Short mmCIF file of C-alpha atoms in Angstrom, two decimals:
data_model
loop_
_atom_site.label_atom_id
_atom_site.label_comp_id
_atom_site.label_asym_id
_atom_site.label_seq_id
_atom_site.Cartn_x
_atom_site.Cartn_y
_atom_site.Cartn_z
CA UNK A 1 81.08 3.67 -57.91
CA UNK A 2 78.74 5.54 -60.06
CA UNK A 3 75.90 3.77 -61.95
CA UNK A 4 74.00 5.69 -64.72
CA UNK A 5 70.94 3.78 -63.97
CA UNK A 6 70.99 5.38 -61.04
CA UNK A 7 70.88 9.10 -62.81
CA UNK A 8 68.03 11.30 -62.44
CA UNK A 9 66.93 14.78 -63.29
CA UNK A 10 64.51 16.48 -60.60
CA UNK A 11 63.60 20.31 -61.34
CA UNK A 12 66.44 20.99 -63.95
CA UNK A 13 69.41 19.71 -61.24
CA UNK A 14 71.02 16.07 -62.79
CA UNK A 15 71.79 13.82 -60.09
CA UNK A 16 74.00 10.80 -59.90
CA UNK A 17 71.19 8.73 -57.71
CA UNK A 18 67.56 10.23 -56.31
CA UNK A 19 69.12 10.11 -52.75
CA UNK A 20 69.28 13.26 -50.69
CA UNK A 21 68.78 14.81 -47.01
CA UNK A 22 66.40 16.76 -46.25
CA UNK A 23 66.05 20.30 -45.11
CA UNK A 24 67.38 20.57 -41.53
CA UNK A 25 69.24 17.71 -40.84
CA UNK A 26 73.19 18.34 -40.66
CA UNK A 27 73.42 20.95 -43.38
CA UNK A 28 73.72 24.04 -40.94
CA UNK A 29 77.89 24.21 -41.45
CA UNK A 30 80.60 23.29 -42.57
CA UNK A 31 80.88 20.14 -40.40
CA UNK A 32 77.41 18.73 -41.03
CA UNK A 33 77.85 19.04 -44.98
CA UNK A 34 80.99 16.98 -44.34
CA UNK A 35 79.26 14.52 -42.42
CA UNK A 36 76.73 14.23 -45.30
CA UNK A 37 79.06 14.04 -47.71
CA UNK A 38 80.50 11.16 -46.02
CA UNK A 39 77.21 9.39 -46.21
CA UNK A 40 76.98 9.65 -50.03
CA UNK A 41 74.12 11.71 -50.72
CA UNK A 42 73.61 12.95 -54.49
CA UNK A 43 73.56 16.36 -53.34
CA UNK A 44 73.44 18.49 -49.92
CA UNK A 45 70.62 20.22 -49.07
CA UNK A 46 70.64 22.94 -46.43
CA UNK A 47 68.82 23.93 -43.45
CA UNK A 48 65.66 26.85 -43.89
CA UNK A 49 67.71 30.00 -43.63
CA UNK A 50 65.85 32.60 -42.60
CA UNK A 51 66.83 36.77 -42.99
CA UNK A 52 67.98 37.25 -39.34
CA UNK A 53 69.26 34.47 -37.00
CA UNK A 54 66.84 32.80 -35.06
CA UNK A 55 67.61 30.72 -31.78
CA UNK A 56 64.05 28.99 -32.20
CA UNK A 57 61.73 27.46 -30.08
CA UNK A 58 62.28 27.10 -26.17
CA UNK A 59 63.18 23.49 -24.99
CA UNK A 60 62.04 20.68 -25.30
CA UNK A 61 62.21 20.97 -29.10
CA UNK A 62 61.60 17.24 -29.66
CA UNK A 63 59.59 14.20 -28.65
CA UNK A 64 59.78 10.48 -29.59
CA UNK A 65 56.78 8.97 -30.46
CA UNK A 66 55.22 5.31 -31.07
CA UNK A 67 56.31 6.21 -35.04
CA UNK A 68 59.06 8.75 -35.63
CA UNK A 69 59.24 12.00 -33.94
CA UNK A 70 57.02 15.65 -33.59
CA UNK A 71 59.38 18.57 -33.18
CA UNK A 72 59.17 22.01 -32.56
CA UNK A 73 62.42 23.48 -33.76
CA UNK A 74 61.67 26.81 -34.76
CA UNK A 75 63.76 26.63 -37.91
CA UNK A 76 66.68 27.75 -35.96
CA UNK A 77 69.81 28.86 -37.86
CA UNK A 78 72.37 31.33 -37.92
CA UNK A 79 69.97 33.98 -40.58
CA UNK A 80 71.53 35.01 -44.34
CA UNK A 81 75.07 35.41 -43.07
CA UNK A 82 75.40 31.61 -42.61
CA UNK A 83 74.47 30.76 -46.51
CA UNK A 84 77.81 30.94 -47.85
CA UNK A 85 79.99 28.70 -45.20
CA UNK A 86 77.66 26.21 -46.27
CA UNK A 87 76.95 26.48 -49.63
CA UNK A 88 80.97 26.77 -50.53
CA UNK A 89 81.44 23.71 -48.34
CA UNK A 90 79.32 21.91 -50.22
CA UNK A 91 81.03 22.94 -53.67
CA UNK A 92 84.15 21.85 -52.25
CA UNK A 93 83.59 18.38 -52.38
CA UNK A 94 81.73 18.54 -55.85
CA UNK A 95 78.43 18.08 -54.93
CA UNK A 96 75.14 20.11 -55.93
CA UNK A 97 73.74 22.09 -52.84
CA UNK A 98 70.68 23.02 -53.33
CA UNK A 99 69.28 26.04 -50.45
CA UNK A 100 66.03 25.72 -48.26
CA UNK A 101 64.92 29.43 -47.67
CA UNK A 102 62.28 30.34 -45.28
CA UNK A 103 60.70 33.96 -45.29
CA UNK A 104 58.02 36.10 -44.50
CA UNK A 105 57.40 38.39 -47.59
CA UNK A 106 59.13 38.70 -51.23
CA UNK A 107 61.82 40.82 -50.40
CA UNK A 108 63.11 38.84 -47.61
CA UNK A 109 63.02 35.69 -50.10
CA UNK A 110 64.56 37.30 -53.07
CA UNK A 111 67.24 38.70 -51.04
CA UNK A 112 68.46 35.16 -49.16
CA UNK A 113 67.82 33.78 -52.64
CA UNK A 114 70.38 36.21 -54.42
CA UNK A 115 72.58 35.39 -51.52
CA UNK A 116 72.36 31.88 -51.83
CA UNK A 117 73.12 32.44 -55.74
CA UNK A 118 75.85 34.62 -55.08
CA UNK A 119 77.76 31.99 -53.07
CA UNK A 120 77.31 29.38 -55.84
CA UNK A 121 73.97 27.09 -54.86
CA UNK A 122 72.80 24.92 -57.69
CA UNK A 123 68.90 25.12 -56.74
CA UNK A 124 66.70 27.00 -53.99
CA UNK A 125 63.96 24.67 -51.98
CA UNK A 126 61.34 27.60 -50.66
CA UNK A 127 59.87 26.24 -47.35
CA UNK A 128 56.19 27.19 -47.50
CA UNK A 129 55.38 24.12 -45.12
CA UNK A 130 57.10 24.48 -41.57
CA UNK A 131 54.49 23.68 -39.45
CA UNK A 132 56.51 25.23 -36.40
CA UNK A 133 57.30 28.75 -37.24
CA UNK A 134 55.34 31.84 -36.50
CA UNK A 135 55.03 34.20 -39.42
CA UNK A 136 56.89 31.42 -41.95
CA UNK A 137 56.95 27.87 -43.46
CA UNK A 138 53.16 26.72 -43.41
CA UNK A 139 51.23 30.00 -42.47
CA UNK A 140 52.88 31.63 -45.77
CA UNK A 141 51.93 28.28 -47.87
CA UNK A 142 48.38 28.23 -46.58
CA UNK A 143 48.24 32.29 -48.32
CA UNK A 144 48.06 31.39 -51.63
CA UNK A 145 48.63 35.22 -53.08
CA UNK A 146 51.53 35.75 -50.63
CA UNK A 147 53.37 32.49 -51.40
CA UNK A 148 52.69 32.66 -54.90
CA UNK A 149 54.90 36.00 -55.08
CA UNK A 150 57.50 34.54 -53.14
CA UNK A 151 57.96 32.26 -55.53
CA UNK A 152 57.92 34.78 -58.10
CA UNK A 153 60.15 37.17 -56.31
CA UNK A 154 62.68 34.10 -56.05
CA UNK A 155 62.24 32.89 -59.61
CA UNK A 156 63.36 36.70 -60.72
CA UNK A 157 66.44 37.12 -59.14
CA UNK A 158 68.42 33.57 -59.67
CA UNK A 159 69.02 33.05 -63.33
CA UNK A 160 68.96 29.88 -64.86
CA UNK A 161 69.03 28.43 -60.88
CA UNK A 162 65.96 25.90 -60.44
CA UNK A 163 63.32 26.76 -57.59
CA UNK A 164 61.49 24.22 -55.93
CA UNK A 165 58.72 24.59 -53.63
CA UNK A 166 58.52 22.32 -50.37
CA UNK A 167 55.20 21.65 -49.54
CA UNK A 168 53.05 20.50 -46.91
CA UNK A 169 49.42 19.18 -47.14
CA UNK A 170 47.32 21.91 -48.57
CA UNK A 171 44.08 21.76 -49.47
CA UNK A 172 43.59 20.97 -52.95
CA UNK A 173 47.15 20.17 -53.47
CA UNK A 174 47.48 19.35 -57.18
CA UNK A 175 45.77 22.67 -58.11
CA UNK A 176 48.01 24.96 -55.97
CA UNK A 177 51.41 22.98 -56.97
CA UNK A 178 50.29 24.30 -60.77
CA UNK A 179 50.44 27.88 -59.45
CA UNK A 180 53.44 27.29 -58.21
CA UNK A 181 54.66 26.29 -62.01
CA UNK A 182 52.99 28.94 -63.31
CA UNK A 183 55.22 31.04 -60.99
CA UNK A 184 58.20 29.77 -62.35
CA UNK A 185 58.77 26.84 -60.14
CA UNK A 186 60.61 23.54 -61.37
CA UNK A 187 59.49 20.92 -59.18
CA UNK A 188 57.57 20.80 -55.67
CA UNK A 189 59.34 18.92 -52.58
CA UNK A 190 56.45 16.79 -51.03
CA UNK A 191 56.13 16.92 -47.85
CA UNK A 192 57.26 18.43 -44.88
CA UNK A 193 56.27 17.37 -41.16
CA UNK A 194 52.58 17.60 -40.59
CA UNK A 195 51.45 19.92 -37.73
CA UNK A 196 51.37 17.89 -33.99
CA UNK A 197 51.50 17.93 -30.67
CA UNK A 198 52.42 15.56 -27.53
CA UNK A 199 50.67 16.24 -23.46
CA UNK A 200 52.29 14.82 -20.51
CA UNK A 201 48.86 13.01 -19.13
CA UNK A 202 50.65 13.64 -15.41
CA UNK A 203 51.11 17.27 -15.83
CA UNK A 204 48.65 17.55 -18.32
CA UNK A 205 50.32 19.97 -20.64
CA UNK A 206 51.50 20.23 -23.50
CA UNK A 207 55.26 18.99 -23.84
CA UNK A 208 56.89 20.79 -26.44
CA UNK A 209 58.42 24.09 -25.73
CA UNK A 210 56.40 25.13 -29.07
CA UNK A 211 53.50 23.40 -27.86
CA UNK A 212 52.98 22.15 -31.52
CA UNK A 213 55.63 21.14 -33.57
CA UNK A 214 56.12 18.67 -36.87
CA UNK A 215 55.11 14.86 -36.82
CA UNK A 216 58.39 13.17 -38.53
CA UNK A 217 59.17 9.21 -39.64
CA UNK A 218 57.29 6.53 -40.17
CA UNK A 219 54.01 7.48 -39.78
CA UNK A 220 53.81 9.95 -42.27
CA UNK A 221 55.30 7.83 -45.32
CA UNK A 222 51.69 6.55 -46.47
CA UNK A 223 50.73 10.26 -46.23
CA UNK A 224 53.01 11.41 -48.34
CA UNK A 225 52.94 9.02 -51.10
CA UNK A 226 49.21 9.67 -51.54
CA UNK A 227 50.54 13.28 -51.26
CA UNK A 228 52.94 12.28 -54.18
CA UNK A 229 50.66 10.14 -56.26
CA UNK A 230 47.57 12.94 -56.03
CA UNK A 231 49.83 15.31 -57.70
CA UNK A 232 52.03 13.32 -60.20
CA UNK A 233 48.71 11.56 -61.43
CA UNK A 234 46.73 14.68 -61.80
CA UNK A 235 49.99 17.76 -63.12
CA UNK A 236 52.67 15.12 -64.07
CA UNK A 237 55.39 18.16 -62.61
CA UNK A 238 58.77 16.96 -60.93
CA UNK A 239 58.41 15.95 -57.52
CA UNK A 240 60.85 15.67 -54.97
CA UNK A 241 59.20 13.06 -52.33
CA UNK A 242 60.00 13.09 -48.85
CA UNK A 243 58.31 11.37 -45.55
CA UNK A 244 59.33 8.39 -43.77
CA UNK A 245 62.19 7.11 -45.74
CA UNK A 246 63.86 4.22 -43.84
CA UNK A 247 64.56 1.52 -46.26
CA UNK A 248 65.07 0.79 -50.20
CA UNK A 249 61.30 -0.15 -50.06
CA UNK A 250 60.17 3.34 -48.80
CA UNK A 251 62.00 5.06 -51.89
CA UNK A 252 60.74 2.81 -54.46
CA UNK A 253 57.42 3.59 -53.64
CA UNK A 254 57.35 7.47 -53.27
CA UNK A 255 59.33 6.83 -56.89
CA UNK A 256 56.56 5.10 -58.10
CA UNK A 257 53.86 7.18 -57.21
CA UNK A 258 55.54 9.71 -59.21
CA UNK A 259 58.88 10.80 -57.42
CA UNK A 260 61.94 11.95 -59.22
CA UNK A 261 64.20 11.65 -56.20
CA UNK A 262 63.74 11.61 -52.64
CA UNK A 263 64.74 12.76 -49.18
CA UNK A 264 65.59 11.22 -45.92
CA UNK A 265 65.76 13.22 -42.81
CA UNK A 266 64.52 10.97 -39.83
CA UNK A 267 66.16 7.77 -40.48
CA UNK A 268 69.63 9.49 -40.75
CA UNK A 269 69.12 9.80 -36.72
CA UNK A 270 67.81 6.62 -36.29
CA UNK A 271 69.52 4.38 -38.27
CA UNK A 272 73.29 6.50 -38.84
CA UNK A 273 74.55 8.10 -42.11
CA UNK A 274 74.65 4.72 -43.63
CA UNK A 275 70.93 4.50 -44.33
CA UNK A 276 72.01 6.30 -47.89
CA UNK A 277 74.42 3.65 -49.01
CA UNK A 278 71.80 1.14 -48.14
CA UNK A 279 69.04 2.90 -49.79
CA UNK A 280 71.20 3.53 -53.39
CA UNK A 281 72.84 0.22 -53.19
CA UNK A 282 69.26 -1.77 -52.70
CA UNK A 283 67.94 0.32 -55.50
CA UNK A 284 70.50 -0.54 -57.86
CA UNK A 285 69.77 -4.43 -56.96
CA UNK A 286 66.18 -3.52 -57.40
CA UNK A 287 66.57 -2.02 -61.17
CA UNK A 288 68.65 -5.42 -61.94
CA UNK A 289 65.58 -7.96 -60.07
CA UNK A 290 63.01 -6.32 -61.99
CA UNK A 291 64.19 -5.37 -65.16
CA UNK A 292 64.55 -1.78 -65.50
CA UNK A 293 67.21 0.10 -67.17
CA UNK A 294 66.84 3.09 -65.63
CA UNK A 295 65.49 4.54 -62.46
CA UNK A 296 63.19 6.74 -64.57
CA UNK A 297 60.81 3.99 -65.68
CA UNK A 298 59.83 3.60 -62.21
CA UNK A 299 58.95 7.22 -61.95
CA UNK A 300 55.10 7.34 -61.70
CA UNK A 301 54.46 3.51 -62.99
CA UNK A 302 52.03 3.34 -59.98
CA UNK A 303 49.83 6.63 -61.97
CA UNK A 304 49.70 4.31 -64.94
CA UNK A 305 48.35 0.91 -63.97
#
């Protein structure tokens, strides 16, 4: 049952609650979105498609650890060809799909951009923050001219479509999510997996196939709602916050450090697809508890106390 507290806006795409996946988990075909949809999620977000198809990294691609999980997938998918199959599945059942790109230059991007467009995606997340992918993700965020005309090479060729900009920890965050605006972005996904690594102390080397791959779960949730807070408090832009989302608890606060709606990618492994009913139906008793009449008021309450 739909609740219109629950409603949010995030970069220009209306929601009916702030819960989504994020980038890489299920959304690859037709039979992940499915699975997602199942779970309830207020709108499918894909895997990073990249121009060609990439097999990824060599095995092992991921670890546990004490705290979540660092993996080195490679950003593995089947390349351009594979936007539609998802995208239209996603349409099918009425939800938004929004499409995580992942490219090298501008003309890559605006091409799997007009792609994604074509085959009716409501939004386009541009991974600038893969921490596991030569020649992609985090070594294109960390060039600040080359990212910046990605963004503007994506902005130019999808209409009216919102572009958001997933993010990992830069230096001097606040200031380079603003060029990002200025480039035509809507809102900034915050944040991705932060850069690790795991060594077998018997062999003593390193375990990954990658060598370094992504640090997922809960260890990174604090992380990113500073991440969060930093740049709501200082540019006020629409933030998509992801990191460590396990619970009702974790969502409120990435909300109130100035999230619009958030992401959960580890937890769906760790506790099943029903971590998004619990998550929207604890928020909805939250709103009631406290008082609020709408999710929004939360939104960056922390910034203003």
């Amino acid at each position: 049952m739909r609740d219109s507290r629950l409603a949010v806006e995030v970069g220009k795409l209306k929601l009916e609650h702030p819960v989504m996946n994020a980038s890489g988990i299920l959304a690859v075909d037709s039979s992940g979105v499915a699975e997602l949809v199942k779970a309830g999620v207020a709108a499918v977000v894909t895997k990073s498609f990249t121009m060609e198809e990439r097999e990824g990294n060599p095995t092992p691609v991921i670890i546990p650890v004490e705290a979540g999980y660092v993996n080195s997938v490679g950003l593995a998918n089947p390349g351009i060809n594979g936007i539609p199959e998802v995208v239209r599945a996603a349409k099918a059942y009425g939800k938004p799909v929004i499409v995580s790109i992942a490219a090298g230059n501008p003309e890559e991007a605006a091409k799997l951009a007009e792609v994604s467009v074509e085959a009716g995606a409501d939004a386009i997340e541009v991974n600038l923050s893969c921490p596991h992918a030569e020649g992609r993700g985090l070594e294109v965020g960390y060039d600040r001219k080359l990212s910046k005309m990605i963004v503007e090479s994506i902005v130019a060729v999808v209409g009216d479509r919102p572009v958001w900009v997933k993010l990992g920890l830069l230096d001097r965050l606040p200031e380079r999510v603003l060029e990002f605006v200025e480039a035509g972005a809507s809102a900034v996904v915050l944040i991705n997996t932060i850069r690790a690594m795991v060594i077998d102390v018997e062999t003593l080397r390193p375990v990954l196939g990658g060598i370094v791959g992504g640090l997922s779960g809960r260890a990174i949730h604090p992380v990113a709602v500073r991440a969060v807070y930093d740049v709501y408090c200082e540019t006020g832009v629409d933030i998509v916050g992801v990191g460590g989302v396990y619970t009702w608890r974790d969502a409120v606060e990435l909300i109130a450090a100035g999230a619009r709606a958030v992401q959960v990618g580890t937890a769906l492994f760790d506790k099943g697809l029903g971590v998004v009913h619990e998550i929207v139906t604890s928020l909805r008793e939250y709103l009631e508890r406290k008082g609020f009449s709408n999710i929004s008021e939360v939104v960056g309450i922390a910034c203003k106390r």
